[in-house]
PDB file of C-alpha atoms and ligand atoms in Angstrom:
ATOM      1  CA  MET A 681       0.000   0.000   0.000  1.00  0.00           C
ATOM      2  CA  SER A 682       1.186   3.491  -0.832  1.00  0.00           C
ATOM      3  CA  GLU A 683       0.529   6.400   1.515  1.00  0.00           C
ATOM      4  CA  ASP A 684      -1.748   9.071   0.044  1.00  0.00           C
ATOM      5  CA  CYS A 685      -2.950   6.803  -2.779  1.00  0.00           C
ATOM      6  CA  ILE A 686      -6.708   7.041  -3.112  1.00  0.00           C
ATOM      7  CA  PHE A 687      -6.987   3.643  -4.808  1.00  0.00           C
ATOM      8  CA  CYS A 688      -4.880   1.968  -2.093  1.00  0.00           C
ATOM      9  CA  SER A 689      -7.305   3.527   0.386  1.00  0.00           C
ATOM     10  CA  ILE A 690     -10.211   1.974  -1.529  1.00  0.00           C
ATOM     11  CA  VAL A 691      -8.460  -1.431  -1.476  1.00  0.00           C
ATOM     12  CA  ALA A 692      -7.948  -1.034   2.280  1.00  0.00           C
ATOM     13  CA  GLY A 693     -11.635  -0.185   2.796  1.00  0.00           C
ATOM     14  CA  GLU A 694     -10.828   3.278   4.132  1.00  0.00           C
ATOM     15  CA  ILE A 695     -12.733   4.967   1.284  1.00  0.00           C
ATOM     16  CA  PRO A 696     -16.027   3.538   0.015  1.00  0.00           C
ATOM     17  CA  SER A 697     -16.484   2.314  -3.536  1.00  0.00           C
ATOM     18  CA  ARG A 698     -19.205   0.691  -5.563  1.00  0.00           C
ATOM     19  CA  THR A 699     -17.362  -2.589  -5.968  1.00  0.00           C
ATOM     20  CA  VAL A 700     -18.435  -4.746  -8.896  1.00  0.00           C
ATOM     21  CA  TYR A 701     -15.709  -7.429  -8.735  1.00  0.00           C
ATOM     22  CA  GLU A 702     -13.056  -8.507  -6.242  1.00  0.00           C
ATOM     23  CA  ASP A 703     -10.577 -11.334  -5.879  1.00  0.00           C
ATOM     24  CA  ASP A 704      -7.261 -11.706  -4.056  1.00  0.00           C
ATOM     25  CA  ASP A 705      -5.338  -9.544  -6.511  1.00  0.00           C
ATOM     26  CA  VAL A 706      -7.782  -7.386  -8.476  1.00  0.00           C
ATOM     27  CA  LEU A 707     -10.578  -4.954  -7.616  1.00  0.00           C
ATOM     28  CA  ALA A 708     -13.126  -3.306  -9.897  1.00  0.00           C
ATOM     29  CA  PHE A 709     -15.479  -0.500  -8.959  1.00  0.00           C
ATOM     30  CA  LEU A 710     -17.576   2.223 -10.527  1.00  0.00           C
ATOM     31  CA  ASP A 711     -15.780   5.453 -11.389  1.00  0.00           C
ATOM     32  CA  ALA A 712     -16.903   8.174  -8.970  1.00  0.00           C
ATOM     33  CA  ASN A 713     -17.068  10.767 -11.753  1.00  0.00           C
ATOM     34  CA  PRO A 714     -18.205   8.659 -14.700  1.00  0.00           C
ATOM     35  CA  LEU A 715     -17.728   9.570 -18.335  1.00  0.00           C
ATOM     36  CA  ALA A 716     -20.784   7.433 -19.093  1.00  0.00           C
ATOM     37  CA  PRO A 717     -23.196   5.314 -17.034  1.00  0.00           C
ATOM     38  CA  GLY A 718     -21.417   2.102 -16.036  1.00  0.00           C
ATOM     39  CA  HIS A 719     -17.896   3.586 -16.269  1.00  0.00           C
ATOM     40  CA  THR A 720     -15.825   1.017 -14.371  1.00  0.00           C
ATOM     41  CA  LEU A 721     -12.217   0.946 -13.178  1.00  0.00           C
ATOM     42  CA  VAL A 722     -10.150  -2.226 -12.820  1.00  0.00           C
ATOM     43  CA  ILE A 723      -7.058  -2.082 -10.594  1.00  0.00           C
ATOM     44  CA  PRO A 724      -4.434  -4.385  -9.143  1.00  0.00           C
ATOM     45  CA  LYS A 725      -4.790  -4.397  -5.360  1.00  0.00           C
ATOM     46  CA  ALA A 726      -1.050  -3.910  -5.019  1.00  0.00           C
ATOM     47  CA  HIS A 727       0.199  -0.405  -5.683  1.00  0.00           C
ATOM     48  CA  HIS A 728       1.891  -0.077  -9.080  1.00  0.00           C
ATOM     49  CA  GLU A 729       1.954   3.295 -10.760  1.00  0.00           C
ATOM     50  CA  HIS A 730       2.201   2.277 -14.399  1.00  0.00           C
ATOM     51  CA  VAL A 731       1.076  -0.666 -16.514  1.00  0.00           C
ATOM     52  CA  GLN A 732       4.678  -1.745 -17.048  1.00  0.00           C
ATOM     53  CA  ASP A 733       5.393  -1.716 -13.303  1.00  0.00           C
ATOM     54  CA  MET A 734       3.111  -4.701 -12.713  1.00  0.00           C
ATOM     55  CA  PRO A 735       4.680  -8.150 -12.762  1.00  0.00           C
ATOM     56  CA  SER A 736       3.407  -9.936 -15.858  1.00  0.00           C
ATOM     57  CA  ASP A 737       1.260 -12.432 -13.948  1.00  0.00           C
ATOM     58  CA  LEU A 738      -0.548  -9.586 -12.187  1.00  0.00           C
ATOM     59  CA  ALA A 739      -0.931  -7.705 -15.479  1.00  0.00           C
ATOM     60  CA  GLY A 740      -2.513 -10.868 -16.862  1.00  0.00           C
ATOM     61  CA  ASP A 741      -4.873 -11.025 -13.903  1.00  0.00           C
ATOM     62  CA  VAL A 742      -5.930  -7.396 -14.423  1.00  0.00           C
ATOM     63  CA  PHE A 743      -6.537  -7.959 -18.110  1.00  0.00           C
ATOM     64  CA  ALA A 744      -8.488 -11.138 -17.389  1.00  0.00           C
ATOM     65  CA  VAL A 745     -10.831  -9.126 -15.161  1.00  0.00           C
ATOM     66  CA  LEU A 746     -11.209  -6.432 -17.822  1.00  0.00           C
ATOM     67  CA  ASN A 747     -12.037  -9.172 -20.293  1.00  0.00           C
ATOM     68  CA  ARG A 748     -14.558 -10.697 -17.880  1.00  0.00           C
ATOM     69  CA  LEU A 749     -16.259  -7.398 -16.997  1.00  0.00           C
ATOM     70  CA  VAL A 750     -16.769  -5.793 -20.399  1.00  0.00           C
ATOM     71  CA  GLU A 751     -19.875  -7.814 -21.210  1.00  0.00           C
ATOM     72  CA  PRO A 752     -21.642  -7.313 -17.845  1.00  0.00           C
ATOM     73  CA  VAL A 753     -20.741  -3.617 -17.817  1.00  0.00           C
ATOM     74  CA  GLU A 754     -22.152  -3.113 -21.306  1.00  0.00           C
ATOM     75  CA  SER A 755     -25.239  -5.172 -20.498  1.00  0.00           C
ATOM     76  CA  ALA A 756     -25.929  -3.306 -17.248  1.00  0.00           C
ATOM     77  CA  VAL A 757     -26.393  -0.035 -19.109  1.00  0.00           C
ATOM     78  CA  ASP A 758     -27.530  -1.426 -22.471  1.00  0.00           C
ATOM     79  CA  ALA A 759     -24.423  -0.075 -24.207  1.00  0.00           C
ATOM     80  CA  ASP A 760     -23.524  -0.656 -27.853  1.00  0.00           C
ATOM     81  CA  GLY A 761     -19.788  -1.026 -27.171  1.00  0.00           C
ATOM     82  CA  SER A 762     -17.100   0.336 -24.906  1.00  0.00           C
ATOM     83  CA  THR A 763     -13.777   2.101 -24.846  1.00  0.00           C
ATOM     84  CA  VAL A 764     -11.260   0.075 -22.811  1.00  0.00           C
ATOM     85  CA  ALA A 765      -8.139   2.064 -22.018  1.00  0.00           C
ATOM     86  CA  PHE A 766      -5.341   2.984 -19.630  1.00  0.00           C
ATOM     87  CA  ASN A 767      -4.024   6.512 -19.231  1.00  0.00           C
ATOM     88  CA  ASN A 768      -0.417   5.453 -18.612  1.00  0.00           C
ATOM     89  CA  GLY A 769       1.694   8.215 -17.069  1.00  0.00           C
ATOM     90  CA  GLU A 770       0.969  11.798 -16.137  1.00  0.00           C
ATOM     91  CA  VAL A 771       1.766  13.039 -19.649  1.00  0.00           C
ATOM     92  CA  ALA A 772      -0.954  10.705 -20.951  1.00  0.00           C
ATOM     93  CA  GLY A 773      -3.525  12.117 -18.543  1.00  0.00           C
ATOM     94  CA  GLN A 774      -3.135   9.647 -15.666  1.00  0.00           C
ATOM     95  CA  GLU A 775      -4.373  11.496 -12.591  1.00  0.00           C
ATOM     96  CA  VAL A 776      -4.402   8.673 -10.048  1.00  0.00           C
ATOM     97  CA  PRO A 777      -0.880   7.179  -9.822  1.00  0.00           C
ATOM     98  CA  HIS A 778      -2.109   3.613  -9.236  1.00  0.00           C
ATOM     99  CA  THR A 779      -2.560   1.897 -12.565  1.00  0.00           C
ATOM    100  CA  HIS A 780      -6.181   1.322 -13.591  1.00  0.00           C
ATOM    101  CA  GLY A 781      -8.021   0.209 -16.682  1.00  0.00           C
ATOM    102  CA  HIS A 782     -11.128   2.118 -17.717  1.00  0.00           C
ATOM    103  CA  ILE A 783     -14.194   0.448 -19.202  1.00  0.00           C
ATOM    104  CA  VAL A 784     -16.309   3.282 -20.568  1.00  0.00           C
ATOM    105  CA  PRO A 785     -19.609   2.163 -22.110  1.00  0.00           C
ATOM    106  CA  ARG A 786     -20.335   3.652 -25.520  1.00  0.00           C
ATOM    107  CA  PHE A 787     -23.648   4.361 -27.192  1.00  0.00           C
ATOM    108  CA  GLU A 788     -24.525   4.923 -30.840  1.00  0.00           C
ATOM    109  CA  ASP A 789     -25.528   8.523 -30.188  1.00  0.00           C
ATOM    110  CA  ASP A 790     -23.093   9.470 -27.398  1.00  0.00           C
ATOM    111  CA  GLY A 791     -21.224  12.029 -29.515  1.00  0.00           C
ATOM    112  CA  SER A 792     -17.886  10.809 -28.153  1.00  0.00           C
ATOM    113  CA  ARG A 793     -14.953   9.921 -30.333  1.00  0.00           C
ATOM    114  CA  PRO A 794     -12.386   7.139 -30.689  1.00  0.00           C
ATOM    115  CA  ILE A 795      -9.053   7.087 -28.823  1.00  0.00           C
ATOM    116  CA  HIS A 796      -7.400   8.378 -32.020  1.00  0.00           C
ATOM    117  CA  SER A 797      -9.135  11.719 -31.492  1.00  0.00           C
ATOM    118  CA  ILE A 798      -7.034  12.575 -28.425  1.00  0.00           C
ATOM    119  CA  PHE A 799      -3.968  12.883 -30.651  1.00  0.00           C
ATOM    120  CA  GLY A 800      -3.028  15.711 -32.983  1.00  0.00           C
ATOM    121  CA  ASP A 801      -1.426  15.398 -36.385  1.00  0.00           C
ATOM    122  CA  ARG A 802       0.136  12.047 -37.145  1.00  0.00           C
ATOM    123  CA  PRO A 803       3.958  12.128 -37.365  1.00  0.00           C
ATOM    124  CA  ASN A 804       5.472  11.651 -40.802  1.00  0.00           C
ATOM    125  CA  LEU A 805       7.976   8.849 -40.181  1.00  0.00           C
ATOM    126  CA  ALA A 806      10.457   7.626 -42.776  1.00  0.00           C
ATOM    127  CA  ASP A 807      10.844   3.900 -43.424  1.00  0.00           C
ATOM    128  CA  ASP A 808      14.261   3.783 -41.711  1.00  0.00           C
ATOM    129  CA  GLU A 809      12.873   5.502 -38.619  1.00  0.00           C
ATOM    130  CA  LEU A 810      10.052   2.950 -38.494  1.00  0.00           C
ATOM    131  CA  ASP A 811      12.585   0.131 -38.922  1.00  0.00           C
ATOM    132  CA  ASP A 812      14.719   1.518 -36.064  1.00  0.00           C
ATOM    133  CA  ILE A 813      11.720   1.920 -33.760  1.00  0.00           C
ATOM    134  CA  ALA A 814      10.470  -1.592 -34.489  1.00  0.00           C
ATOM    135  CA  ALA A 815      13.946  -3.054 -33.887  1.00  0.00           C
ATOM    136  CA  SER A 816      14.343  -1.136 -30.630  1.00  0.00           C
ATOM    137  CA  ILE A 817      10.971  -2.345 -29.346  1.00  0.00           C
ATOM    138  CA  ALA A 818      11.741  -5.919 -30.359  1.00  0.00           C
ATOM    139  CA  ASP A 819      15.118  -5.730 -28.545  1.00  0.00           C
ATOM    140  CA  GLY A 820      13.359  -4.447 -25.418  1.00  0.00           C
ATOM    141  CA  THR A 821      11.120  -7.507 -25.208  1.00  0.00           C
ATOM    142  CA  ASP A 822      14.100  -9.874 -24.972  1.00  0.00           C
ATOM    143  CA  ASP A 823      14.621  -9.695 -21.210  1.00  0.00           C
TER     144      ASP A 823
HETATM  145  P1  AMP B1751      -7.096   8.713 -14.741  1.00  0.00           P
HETATM  146  O1  AMP B1751      -7.209  10.104 -15.304  1.00  0.00           O
HETATM  147  O2  AMP B1751      -6.907   7.664 -15.798  1.00  0.00           O
HETATM  148  O3  AMP B1751      -6.046   8.651 -13.654  1.00  0.00           O
HETATM  149  O4  AMP B1751      -8.500   8.390 -14.099  1.00  0.00           O
HETATM  150  C1  AMP B1751      -8.758   8.468 -12.739  1.00  0.00           C
HETATM  151  C2  AMP B1751     -10.213   8.158 -12.547  1.00  0.00           C
HETATM  152  O5  AMP B1751     -10.433   7.872 -11.190  1.00  0.00           O
HETATM  153  C3  AMP B1751     -11.144   9.308 -12.920  1.00  0.00           C
HETATM  154  O6  AMP B1751     -12.049   8.871 -13.929  1.00  0.00           O
HETATM  155  C4  AMP B1751     -11.856   9.627 -11.609  1.00  0.00           C
HETATM  156  O7  AMP B1751     -13.207   9.980 -11.796  1.00  0.00           O
HETATM  157  C5  AMP B1751     -11.709   8.342 -10.831  1.00  0.00           C
HETATM  158  N1  AMP B1751     -11.720   8.460  -9.382  1.00  0.00           N
HETATM  159  C6  AMP B1751     -11.000   9.322  -8.632  1.00  0.00           C
HETATM  160  N2  AMP B1751     -11.265   9.126  -7.327  1.00  0.00           N
HETATM  161  C7  AMP B1751     -12.152   8.098  -7.249  1.00  0.00           C
HETATM  162  C8  AMP B1751     -12.805   7.417  -6.183  1.00  0.00           C
HETATM  163  N3  AMP B1751     -12.598   7.740  -4.893  1.00  0.00           N
HETATM  164  N4  AMP B1751     -13.661   6.419  -6.492  1.00  0.00           N
HETATM  165  C9  AMP B1751     -13.886   6.064  -7.768  1.00  0.00           C
HETATM  166  N5  AMP B1751     -13.289   6.664  -8.819  1.00  0.00           N
HETATM  167  C10 AMP B1751     -12.444   7.677  -8.569  1.00  0.00           C
HETATM  168 ZN1   ZN B1752      -2.088   2.767  -4.704  1.00  0.00          ZN
END
């Protein structure tokens, strides 16, 4: 548990939440300031700030719960789909520094946009830059 972490306080039962799923390692609850009805957050119970800080087995557990919850979340509010996303890092808009996946129900007429719309102009990358980036990422998965 991390001091001054609101999600650790929820895990500890010090702050109330509308819990929709819980097991030994993962907790899911309704977002207190929802972007849409049914907006749900899925968190590891252990404090990890970023997605990549979780050990891979815990990351798998978190994703398994996301996978399991999407259908009941959508059904509960009669949604047509959902946006499933992590804001990963302050620069990406992460406000609570305890990693969490969002399930935001989407509706045909909700007027919201895809994740692509949060970005500006697409960078114009040369083939050799793309090759270098791909090679660097591939090298980084070796450990
Ligand atoms: P993010 O910007 O990805 O860090 O999202 C943080 C989310 O946590 C926001 O959607 C908030 O509405 C939500 N949130 C903050 N405090 C609470 C809380 N006590 N209970 C439930 N959701 C919360
Ligand atoms: Zn925490």
